[in-house]
CSV table of C-alpha atoms in Angstrom, one decimal:
chain,number,residue,atom,x,y,z
A,20,UNK,CA,-55.0,87.2,49.6
A,21,UNK,CA,-54.1,87.7,53.2
A,22,UNK,CA,-57.4,86.1,54.2
A,23,UNK,CA,-56.4,83.0,52.2
A,24,UNK,CA,-53.2,82.8,54.2
A,25,UNK,CA,-54.3,83.8,57.8
A,26,UNK,CA,-58.0,83.0,57.6
A,27,UNK,CA,-61.0,85.2,56.8
A,28,UNK,CA,-61.8,85.8,60.5
A,29,UNK,CA,-58.4,87.1,61.7
A,30,UNK,CA,-57.8,89.1,58.7
A,31,UNK,CA,-61.2,90.8,59.2
A,32,UNK,CA,-60.3,91.4,62.8
A,33,UNK,CA,-57.0,92.9,61.9
A,34,UNK,CA,-58.6,95.3,59.4
A,35,UNK,CA,-61.1,96.4,62.0
A,36,UNK,CA,-58.3,97.1,64.5
A,37,UNK,CA,-56.4,99.1,61.9
A,38,UNK,CA,-59.6,101.1,61.1
A,39,UNK,CA,-60.3,101.7,64.8
A,40,UNK,CA,-56.9,102.9,65.8
A,41,UNK,CA,-56.5,104.9,62.6
A,42,UNK,CA,-59.7,106.7,63.4
A,43,UNK,CA,-58.4,107.4,66.9
A,44,UNK,CA,-55.1,108.7,65.3
A,45,UNK,CA,-57.2,111.0,63.0
A,46,UNK,CA,-58.9,112.5,66.0
A,47,UNK,CA,-55.5,113.2,67.6
A,48,UNK,CA,-53.8,114.5,64.4
A,49,UNK,CA,-51.9,117.8,64.9
A,50,UNK,CA,-51.0,118.6,61.2
A,51,UNK,CA,-52.7,118.1,57.8
A,52,UNK,CA,-50.0,115.7,56.8
A,53,UNK,CA,-50.7,113.5,59.8
A,54,UNK,CA,-54.4,113.5,59.1
A,55,UNK,CA,-53.8,112.5,55.4
A,56,UNK,CA,-51.5,109.6,56.5
A,57,UNK,CA,-53.9,108.3,59.1
A,58,UNK,CA,-56.8,108.6,56.7
A,59,UNK,CA,-54.8,106.5,54.3
A,60,UNK,CA,-54.6,103.8,57.0
A,61,UNK,CA,-58.4,104.2,57.5
A,62,UNK,CA,-58.7,103.3,53.8
A,63,UNK,CA,-56.6,100.2,54.3
A,64,UNK,CA,-58.8,99.0,57.1
A,65,UNK,CA,-62.1,100.0,55.4
A,66,UNK,CA,-61.1,98.4,52.1
A,67,UNK,CA,-60.4,95.1,53.8
A,68,UNK,CA,-63.6,95.1,55.7
A,69,UNK,CA,-65.6,95.9,52.6
A,70,UNK,CA,-64.2,93.0,50.7
A,71,UNK,CA,-64.1,90.5,53.5
A,72,UNK,CA,-67.7,90.9,54.6
A,73,UNK,CA,-68.7,89.9,51.1
A,74,UNK,CA,-66.1,87.0,51.0
A,75,UNK,CA,-67.3,85.6,54.3
A,76,UNK,CA,-70.9,85.7,53.2
A,77,UNK,CA,-69.9,83.9,50.0
A,78,UNK,CA,-68.1,81.3,52.1
A,79,UNK,CA,-71.1,80.4,54.3
A,80,UNK,CA,-74.1,81.0,52.0
A,81,UNK,CA,-75.0,79.2,48.8
A,82,UNK,CA,-75.1,81.2,45.6
A,83,UNK,CA,-78.9,80.5,45.3
A,84,UNK,CA,-79.5,82.2,48.7
A,85,UNK,CA,-76.8,84.9,48.3
A,86,UNK,CA,-79.1,87.4,46.8
A,87,UNK,CA,-81.1,87.5,50.0
A,88,UNK,CA,-78.1,87.9,52.4
A,89,UNK,CA,-76.3,90.3,50.1
A,90,UNK,CA,-79.5,92.4,50.1
A,91,UNK,CA,-79.5,92.5,53.9
A,92,UNK,CA,-75.8,93.5,53.7
A,93,UNK,CA,-76.7,96.3,51.3
A,94,UNK,CA,-79.5,97.5,53.5
A,95,UNK,CA,-77.0,97.7,56.5
A,96,UNK,CA,-74.7,99.8,54.3
A,97,UNK,CA,-77.6,102.1,53.4
A,98,UNK,CA,-78.7,102.4,57.0
A,99,UNK,CA,-75.1,103.3,58.0
A,100,UNK,CA,-75.1,106.0,55.3
A,101,UNK,CA,-78.3,107.4,56.8
A,102,UNK,CA,-77.1,107.5,60.4
A,103,UNK,CA,-73.5,108.6,59.7
A,104,UNK,CA,-74.2,112.1,58.3
A,105,UNK,CA,-76.5,113.0,61.2
A,106,UNK,CA,-73.8,112.0,63.8
A,107,UNK,CA,-71.2,113.9,61.8
A,108,UNK,CA,-73.3,117.0,61.4
A,109,UNK,CA,-74.1,117.0,65.1
A,110,UNK,CA,-70.4,117.0,66.0
A,111,UNK,CA,-69.6,119.6,63.3
A,112,UNK,CA,-72.2,122.0,64.6
A,113,UNK,CA,-72.1,121.5,68.3
A,114,UNK,CA,-68.7,120.0,69.2
A,115,UNK,CA,-65.6,119.3,67.1
A,116,UNK,CA,-64.8,117.0,64.1
A,117,UNK,CA,-62.2,115.3,66.3
A,118,UNK,CA,-64.9,113.8,68.5
A,119,UNK,CA,-66.5,112.2,65.5
A,120,UNK,CA,-63.3,110.1,65.1
A,121,UNK,CA,-63.3,109.2,68.8
A,122,UNK,CA,-66.8,108.0,68.5
A,123,UNK,CA,-65.9,105.8,65.5
A,124,UNK,CA,-63.1,104.3,67.6
A,125,UNK,CA,-65.6,103.5,70.4
A,126,UNK,CA,-68.0,101.9,67.9
A,127,UNK,CA,-65.5,99.7,66.0
A,128,UNK,CA,-63.8,98.0,68.9
A,129,UNK,CA,-67.0,96.4,70.3
A,130,UNK,CA,-67.9,95.3,66.8
A,131,UNK,CA,-64.5,93.6,66.6
A,132,UNK,CA,-65.4,91.6,69.7
A,133,UNK,CA,-68.6,90.5,68.0
A,134,UNK,CA,-66.7,89.3,65.0
A,135,UNK,CA,-64.3,87.4,67.3
A,136,UNK,CA,-67.1,85.5,69.1
A,137,UNK,CA,-69.6,85.1,66.3
A,138,UNK,CA,-67.7,84.4,63.1
A,139,UNK,CA,-66.4,80.8,62.8
A,140,UNK,CA,-62.6,80.2,62.3
A,141,UNK,CA,-61.6,78.4,59.2
A,142,UNK,CA,-58.1,77.1,59.2
A,143,UNK,CA,-56.2,77.9,56.0
A,144,UNK,CA,-55.1,74.9,54.0
A,145,UNK,CA,-51.6,74.6,52.5
A,146,UNK,CA,-48.1,75.9,53.2
A,147,UNK,CA,-48.2,79.4,54.7
A,148,UNK,CA,-44.7,80.3,53.5
A,149,UNK,CA,-45.6,79.4,49.9
A,150,UNK,CA,-48.8,81.4,50.2
A,151,UNK,CA,-46.9,84.5,51.4
A,152,UNK,CA,-44.6,84.2,48.4
A,153,UNK,CA,-47.6,84.1,46.1
A,154,UNK,CA,-48.9,87.5,47.3
A,155,UNK,CA,-48.8,89.8,44.3
A,156,UNK,CA,-46.4,92.4,45.7
A,157,UNK,CA,-45.4,93.6,42.2
A,158,UNK,CA,-49.0,94.1,41.1
A,159,UNK,CA,-49.7,96.0,44.4
A,160,UNK,CA,-46.7,98.3,43.9
A,161,UNK,CA,-47.3,99.0,40.2
A,162,UNK,CA,-51.1,99.6,40.6
A,163,UNK,CA,-50.5,101.9,43.6
A,164,UNK,CA,-47.9,104.0,41.6
A,165,UNK,CA,-50.2,104.1,38.6
A,166,UNK,CA,-53.3,105.2,40.6
A,167,UNK,CA,-51.5,107.8,42.7
A,168,UNK,CA,-49.5,109.4,39.9
A,169,UNK,CA,-52.6,109.6,37.7
A,170,UNK,CA,-55.1,110.9,40.3
A,171,UNK,CA,-53.0,113.7,41.8
A,172,UNK,CA,-52.6,115.6,38.5
A,173,UNK,CA,-56.1,114.9,37.4
A,174,UNK,CA,-57.6,116.2,40.6
A,175,UNK,CA,-55.4,119.3,40.7
A,176,UNK,CA,-54.9,120.1,37.0
A,177,UNK,CA,-56.0,123.6,36.0
A,178,UNK,CA,-56.5,124.8,39.6
A,179,UNK,CA,-53.6,123.7,41.9
A,180,UNK,CA,-51.1,123.6,38.9
A,181,UNK,CA,-51.2,124.1,35.2
A,182,UNK,CA,-51.9,121.3,32.8
A,183,UNK,CA,-48.7,122.1,30.9
A,184,UNK,CA,-46.5,122.1,34.0
A,185,UNK,CA,-43.6,119.7,34.3
A,186,UNK,CA,-45.2,118.1,37.4
A,187,UNK,CA,-48.4,117.2,35.6
A,188,UNK,CA,-46.6,115.8,32.6
A,189,UNK,CA,-44.1,113.8,34.6
A,190,UNK,CA,-46.7,112.3,36.9
A,191,UNK,CA,-49.1,111.4,34.1
A,192,UNK,CA,-46.3,109.8,32.2
A,193,UNK,CA,-45.1,107.7,35.2
A,194,UNK,CA,-48.7,106.8,36.0
A,195,UNK,CA,-49.5,105.7,32.5
A,196,UNK,CA,-46.3,103.6,32.2
A,197,UNK,CA,-47.1,102.0,35.6
A,198,UNK,CA,-50.6,101.0,34.5
A,199,UNK,CA,-49.3,99.4,31.3
A,200,UNK,CA,-46.6,97.6,33.3
A,201,UNK,CA,-49.2,96.5,35.8
A,202,UNK,CA,-51.3,94.9,33.1
A,203,UNK,CA,-48.3,93.1,31.5
A,204,UNK,CA,-47.1,92.0,35.0
A,205,UNK,CA,-50.6,90.6,35.9
A,206,UNK,CA,-50.8,88.7,32.6
A,207,UNK,CA,-47.3,87.3,32.4
A,208,UNK,CA,-45.5,87.2,35.8
A,209,UNK,CA,-47.9,87.3,38.8
A,210,UNK,CA,-48.4,83.9,40.5
A,211,UNK,CA,-51.7,84.9,42.0
A,212,UNK,CA,-52.7,88.2,40.2
A,213,UNK,CA,-54.2,91.1,42.1
A,214,UNK,CA,-56.6,91.6,39.2
A,215,UNK,CA,-56.5,88.5,36.8
A,216,UNK,CA,-56.7,90.1,33.4
A,217,UNK,CA,-58.2,86.9,32.0
A,218,UNK,CA,-61.5,87.8,33.7
A,219,UNK,CA,-61.9,90.6,31.1
A,220,UNK,CA,-61.7,88.5,28.0
A,221,UNK,CA,-62.8,84.9,28.8
A,222,UNK,CA,-66.4,85.8,29.6
A,223,UNK,CA,-68.1,88.8,28.0
A,224,UNK,CA,-70.9,89.0,30.5
A,225,UNK,CA,-68.4,89.0,33.4
A,226,UNK,CA,-66.3,91.6,31.7
A,227,UNK,CA,-69.3,93.9,31.2
A,228,UNK,CA,-70.3,93.4,34.9
A,229,UNK,CA,-66.9,94.3,36.1
A,230,UNK,CA,-66.6,97.3,33.8
A,231,UNK,CA,-70.0,98.5,35.1
A,232,UNK,CA,-68.6,98.7,38.6
A,233,UNK,CA,-66.0,101.2,37.5
A,234,UNK,CA,-68.6,103.5,36.0
A,235,UNK,CA,-71.2,103.3,38.7
A,236,UNK,CA,-68.4,103.7,41.2
A,237,UNK,CA,-67.6,107.1,39.5
A,238,UNK,CA,-71.3,108.1,39.9
A,239,UNK,CA,-72.1,106.8,43.4
A,240,UNK,CA,-69.1,108.1,45.3
A,241,UNK,CA,-69.2,111.4,43.5
A,242,UNK,CA,-72.9,111.8,44.3
A,243,UNK,CA,-72.5,111.0,48.0
A,244,UNK,CA,-70.0,113.9,48.1
A,245,UNK,CA,-71.6,116.4,45.7
A,246,UNK,CA,-75.3,116.1,46.8
A,247,UNK,CA,-74.4,117.6,50.2
A,248,UNK,CA,-72.3,120.2,48.3
A,249,UNK,CA,-75.4,121.2,46.3
A,250,UNK,CA,-77.6,121.5,49.4
A,251,UNK,CA,-75.1,123.3,51.6
A,252,UNK,CA,-73.2,125.6,49.1
A,253,UNK,CA,-75.9,126.3,46.5
A,254,UNK,CA,-79.2,126.0,48.5
A,255,UNK,CA,-77.5,127.3,51.6
A,256,UNK,CA,-78.9,124.6,53.9
A,257,UNK,CA,-77.4,123.6,57.2
A,258,UNK,CA,-75.4,120.4,57.5
A,259,UNK,CA,-78.2,118.8,59.4
A,260,UNK,CA,-80.9,119.7,56.9
A,261,UNK,CA,-78.6,118.4,54.1
A,262,UNK,CA,-78.4,115.1,56.0
A,263,UNK,CA,-82.2,115.0,56.1
A,264,UNK,CA,-82.3,115.2,52.3
A,265,UNK,CA,-79.8,112.4,52.0
A,266,UNK,CA,-82.4,110.2,53.7
A,267,UNK,CA,-84.4,110.3,50.5
A,268,UNK,CA,-81.4,108.5,48.9
A,269,UNK,CA,-80.4,106.0,51.5
A,270,UNK,CA,-83.8,104.8,52.8
A,271,UNK,CA,-85.0,103.7,49.4
A,272,UNK,CA,-81.6,102.2,48.8
A,273,UNK,CA,-81.8,100.1,52.0
A,274,UNK,CA,-85.5,99.0,51.4
A,275,UNK,CA,-85.1,98.0,47.7
A,276,UNK,CA,-81.8,96.2,48.5
A,277,UNK,CA,-83.6,93.7,50.7
A,278,UNK,CA,-86.6,93.4,48.3
A,279,UNK,CA,-84.2,92.9,45.3
A,280,UNK,CA,-82.3,90.3,47.2
A,281,UNK,CA,-85.4,88.4,48.0
A,282,UNK,CA,-86.6,88.5,44.4
A,283,UNK,CA,-83.2,87.1,43.2
A,284,UNK,CA,-83.3,84.3,45.8
A,285,UNK,CA,-86.9,83.3,44.9
A,286,UNK,CA,-86.7,83.6,41.1
A,287,UNK,CA,-83.1,82.5,40.8
A,288,UNK,CA,-82.5,85.3,38.3
A,289,UNK,CA,-80.9,88.7,38.7
A,290,UNK,CA,-81.1,90.5,35.3
A,291,UNK,CA,-84.5,92.1,35.8
A,292,UNK,CA,-83.5,93.5,39.2
A,293,UNK,CA,-80.3,95.0,37.7
A,294,UNK,CA,-82.2,96.4,34.7
A,295,UNK,CA,-84.7,98.1,37.0
A,296,UNK,CA,-81.8,99.5,39.0
A,297,UNK,CA,-80.0,101.0,36.0
A,298,UNK,CA,-83.3,102.3,34.5
A,299,UNK,CA,-84.2,104.1,37.8
A,300,UNK,CA,-80.7,105.5,38.2
A,301,UNK,CA,-80.6,106.7,34.6
A,302,UNK,CA,-84.0,108.5,35.0
A,303,UNK,CA,-82.6,110.1,38.2
A,304,UNK,CA,-79.5,111.3,36.3
A,305,UNK,CA,-81.8,112.9,33.7
A,306,UNK,CA,-83.8,114.7,36.4
A,307,UNK,CA,-80.6,116.3,37.7
A,308,UNK,CA,-80.8,118.6,34.7
A,309,UNK,CA,-83.9,120.2,36.4
A,310,UNK,CA,-81.9,121.1,39.5
A,311,UNK,CA,-81.3,124.8,39.8
A,312,UNK,CA,-80.5,127.3,42.5
A,313,UNK,CA,-84.2,127.5,43.4
A,314,UNK,CA,-85.8,124.4,42.0
A,315,UNK,CA,-88.8,123.0,43.9
A,316,UNK,CA,-87.9,120.7,46.8
A,317,UNK,CA,-90.0,117.8,45.6
A,318,UNK,CA,-87.9,117.7,42.4
A,319,UNK,CA,-84.8,117.3,44.6
A,320,UNK,CA,-86.5,114.6,46.8
A,321,UNK,CA,-87.9,112.7,43.8
A,322,UNK,CA,-84.5,112.6,42.1
A,323,UNK,CA,-82.8,111.2,45.3
A,324,UNK,CA,-85.5,108.6,45.8
A,325,UNK,CA,-85.1,107.3,42.2
A,326,UNK,CA,-81.3,107.4,42.6
A,327,UNK,CA,-81.6,105.4,45.9
A,328,UNK,CA,-83.8,102.8,44.2
A,329,UNK,CA,-81.3,102.4,41.5
A,330,UNK,CA,-78.3,102.0,43.8
A,331,UNK,CA,-80.1,99.4,45.9
A,332,UNK,CA,-80.8,97.3,42.9
A,333,UNK,CA,-77.2,97.5,41.6
A,334,UNK,CA,-74.6,97.2,44.4
A,335,UNK,CA,-75.3,93.8,45.7
A,336,UNK,CA,-77.2,92.2,42.7
A,337,UNK,CA,-74.3,92.9,40.3
A,338,UNK,CA,-72.0,91.0,42.7
A,339,UNK,CA,-74.4,88.0,42.7
A,340,UNK,CA,-74.4,88.3,38.9
A,341,UNK,CA,-70.6,88.4,38.7
A,342,UNK,CA,-70.3,85.3,40.9
A,343,UNK,CA,-72.8,83.4,38.8
A,344,UNK,CA,-70.5,84.0,35.8
A,345,UNK,CA,-67.4,82.8,37.6
A,346,UNK,CA,-66.0,79.5,39.0
A,347,UNK,CA,-65.9,78.8,42.7
A,348,UNK,CA,-62.2,79.0,42.8
A,349,UNK,CA,-62.3,82.6,41.5
A,350,UNK,CA,-65.1,83.7,43.9
A,351,UNK,CA,-62.9,85.7,46.3
A,352,UNK,CA,-60.9,87.2,43.4
A,353,UNK,CA,-64.1,88.3,41.7
A,354,UNK,CA,-65.2,90.1,44.9
A,355,UNK,CA,-61.9,91.8,45.4
A,356,UNK,CA,-61.6,92.8,41.7
A,357,UNK,CA,-65.1,94.2,41.8
A,358,UNK,CA,-64.4,96.2,44.9
A,359,UNK,CA,-61.1,97.5,43.5
A,360,UNK,CA,-62.8,98.7,40.3
A,361,UNK,CA,-65.7,100.3,42.2
A,362,UNK,CA,-63.4,102.1,44.6
A,363,UNK,CA,-61.0,103.1,41.8
A,364,UNK,CA,-64.1,104.5,40.0
A,365,UNK,CA,-65.0,106.5,43.1
A,366,UNK,CA,-61.4,107.9,43.3
A,367,UNK,CA,-61.5,108.8,39.6
A,368,UNK,CA,-65.0,110.3,39.8
A,369,UNK,CA,-64.0,112.5,42.7
A,370,UNK,CA,-60.8,113.6,41.0
A,371,UNK,CA,-62.6,114.4,37.8
A,372,UNK,CA,-65.4,116.1,39.6
A,373,UNK,CA,-63.1,118.3,41.6
A,374,UNK,CA,-61.2,119.3,38.4
A,375,UNK,CA,-64.4,120.1,36.5
A,376,UNK,CA,-65.8,122.2,39.4
A,377,UNK,CA,-62.5,124.1,40.0
A,378,UNK,CA,-61.8,124.9,36.3
A,379,UNK,CA,-65.4,125.9,35.6
A,380,UNK,CA,-65.7,128.0,38.7
A,381,UNK,CA,-62.3,129.8,38.0
A,382,UNK,CA,-63.2,130.3,34.3
A,383,UNK,CA,-66.5,131.9,35.2
A,384,UNK,CA,-64.9,134.2,37.8
A,385,UNK,CA,-62.3,135.2,35.2
A,386,UNK,CA,-64.8,136.0,32.5
A,387,UNK,CA,-67.5,137.8,34.5
A,388,UNK,CA,-66.4,138.0,38.1
A,389,UNK,CA,-65.0,141.5,37.7
A,390,UNK,CA,-68.5,142.7,37.0
A,391,UNK,CA,-69.6,141.7,40.5
A,392,UNK,CA,-66.5,141.8,42.8
A,393,UNK,CA,-63.4,143.9,43.4
A,394,UNK,CA,-59.9,142.4,43.1
A,395,UNK,CA,-59.6,141.6,46.7
A,396,UNK,CA,-62.9,139.7,46.8
A,397,UNK,CA,-62.0,137.8,43.6
A,398,UNK,CA,-58.6,136.7,45.1
A,399,UNK,CA,-60.4,135.4,48.2
A,400,UNK,CA,-63.1,133.5,46.2
A,401,UNK,CA,-60.4,131.7,44.1
A,402,UNK,CA,-59.3,130.1,47.4
A,403,UNK,CA,-62.9,128.9,48.3
A,404,UNK,CA,-63.5,126.4,45.6
A,405,UNK,CA,-64.6,123.6,47.9
A,406,UNK,CA,-65.6,125.7,51.0
A,407,UNK,CA,-69.0,127.0,52.0
A,408,UNK,CA,-68.8,130.7,51.3
A,409,UNK,CA,-70.4,133.0,53.9
A,410,UNK,CA,-73.0,134.7,51.7
A,411,UNK,CA,-74.0,137.1,54.3
A,412,UNK,CA,-70.9,139.2,53.6
A,413,UNK,CA,-72.1,139.8,50.0
A,414,UNK,CA,-75.0,141.6,48.5
A,415,UNK,CA,-78.0,139.8,47.2
A,416,UNK,CA,-76.8,140.2,43.6
A,417,UNK,CA,-73.4,138.9,44.5
A,418,UNK,CA,-74.8,135.9,46.3
A,419,UNK,CA,-77.0,135.0,43.4
A,420,UNK,CA,-74.1,135.3,41.0
A,421,UNK,CA,-71.9,133.0,43.2
A,422,UNK,CA,-74.7,130.4,43.5
A,423,UNK,CA,-75.2,130.5,39.7
A,424,UNK,CA,-71.6,129.8,38.8
A,425,UNK,CA,-71.4,127.0,41.5
A,426,UNK,CA,-74.5,125.5,39.9
A,427,UNK,CA,-73.0,125.8,36.4
A,428,UNK,CA,-69.9,124.0,37.6
A,429,UNK,CA,-72.0,121.2,39.2
A,430,UNK,CA,-74.2,120.7,36.2
A,431,UNK,CA,-71.2,119.7,34.1
A,432,UNK,CA,-70.6,116.9,36.6
A,433,UNK,CA,-74.2,115.7,36.2
A,434,UNK,CA,-73.5,115.2,32.5
A,435,UNK,CA,-70.6,112.9,33.3
A,436,UNK,CA,-72.7,110.9,35.7
A,437,UNK,CA,-75.4,110.5,33.1
A,438,UNK,CA,-73.0,109.2,30.5
A,439,UNK,CA,-71.6,106.7,33.0
A,440,UNK,CA,-75.0,105.2,33.9
A,441,UNK,CA,-76.1,105.2,30.3
A,442,UNK,CA,-73.1,103.0,29.5
A,443,UNK,CA,-74.1,100.7,32.4
A,444,UNK,CA,-77.7,100.5,31.2
A,445,UNK,CA,-76.8,99.7,27.6
A,446,UNK,CA,-74.1,97.1,28.4
A,447,UNK,CA,-76.5,95.4,30.8
A,448,UNK,CA,-78.7,94.6,27.8
A,449,UNK,CA,-76.0,92.3,26.5
A,450,UNK,CA,-75.5,90.3,29.8
A,451,UNK,CA,-76.8,86.8,29.7
A,452,UNK,CA,-78.8,85.7,32.8
A,453,UNK,CA,-78.3,82.0,33.2
A,454,UNK,CA,-79.6,82.0,36.7
A,455,UNK,CA,-77.7,81.8,40.0
A,456,UNK,CA,-76.3,78.3,39.6
A,457,UNK,CA,-72.5,78.5,39.7
A,458,UNK,CA,-70.5,77.5,36.6
A,459,UNK,CA,-68.9,74.5,38.2
A,460,UNK,CA,-72.0,73.2,40.0
């Protein structure tokens, strides 16, 4: 909405400046609270950049050619996902995590200058004061309260605090009421809704496409976090070696994103690309059931390759599909709604995953931990739910036991991912592919 008021270009530049200086602030943070706050501002900048890159492409490229350019955009995201972990692991192992944030600051500022000189300025049309009044402040407030008050108890329930505690009950109640109020407010009162509810019942194909973003957001963002968790905690690999394994995910993602975009632009259809993506991703989720503490490395790599092929055929092609089912006037809203749902899915996925791992790990320790550890060791391990435990301080039997209960916790997350992608695969069968010609010509 701010890009409608102040232009795409300068809103994009503002988001990049926010991200750059927030990264710098993260590197200078002196307390955990400061780091959390500055990371929040990083999220604001990053969220704006993610949406506006797609909006700007939509402004300057026809829908018929958008598959090709969105494919290139997806390839760049995949390439960044390949390079980033190596840079981060280098700083973690040889320097300090703070210098990683300083490096990001140094990278983003020159990129901002490129945007300033290369992206054309489009002057917004209409009365600026009226546009500012039309910003959906109520929707922003209600959705923020709803998301925060739901995710905090979901991510900490059973580990940080009891499910029956007053804190959990009150926060879930406030969060649920806020979500209901948000939906009502968006339907009845918002001038320009943050998420137009009508998108979910006026066009069944568009509704299915948007709902898919929520579910594959749950899987993708959780996988990007928990694949390294598997390699570093369960397989006991170094951070750098873990990054090498992630290449099996991101390189196929980048390559197939470009190929899929070309296919869509040439054939003027997207359904077959998306179907291949969900099929590949679903097979990868099935192969995760073969992952164990000592499974063969080619099984790990093969699973990641199939997962990467699926992601590359989903992220950008589903955006082209959603735009093909919408009017031009709703194009920017479709992009932002899709990104909100995908990011929300990622937040929900990480919250649920952390809860599943914490509760399963603690349950296993409570049931059988006393057979392997003394009380002091058990008390320590209960504080290491998300940390890499130094296995050298334990016997071989104890190390194998720890890896097995970590693996048991992680496997339950795999089941959740499989169900989410199965939903996306099935619902994709009901989406009508009418080509990439926009609804209003």
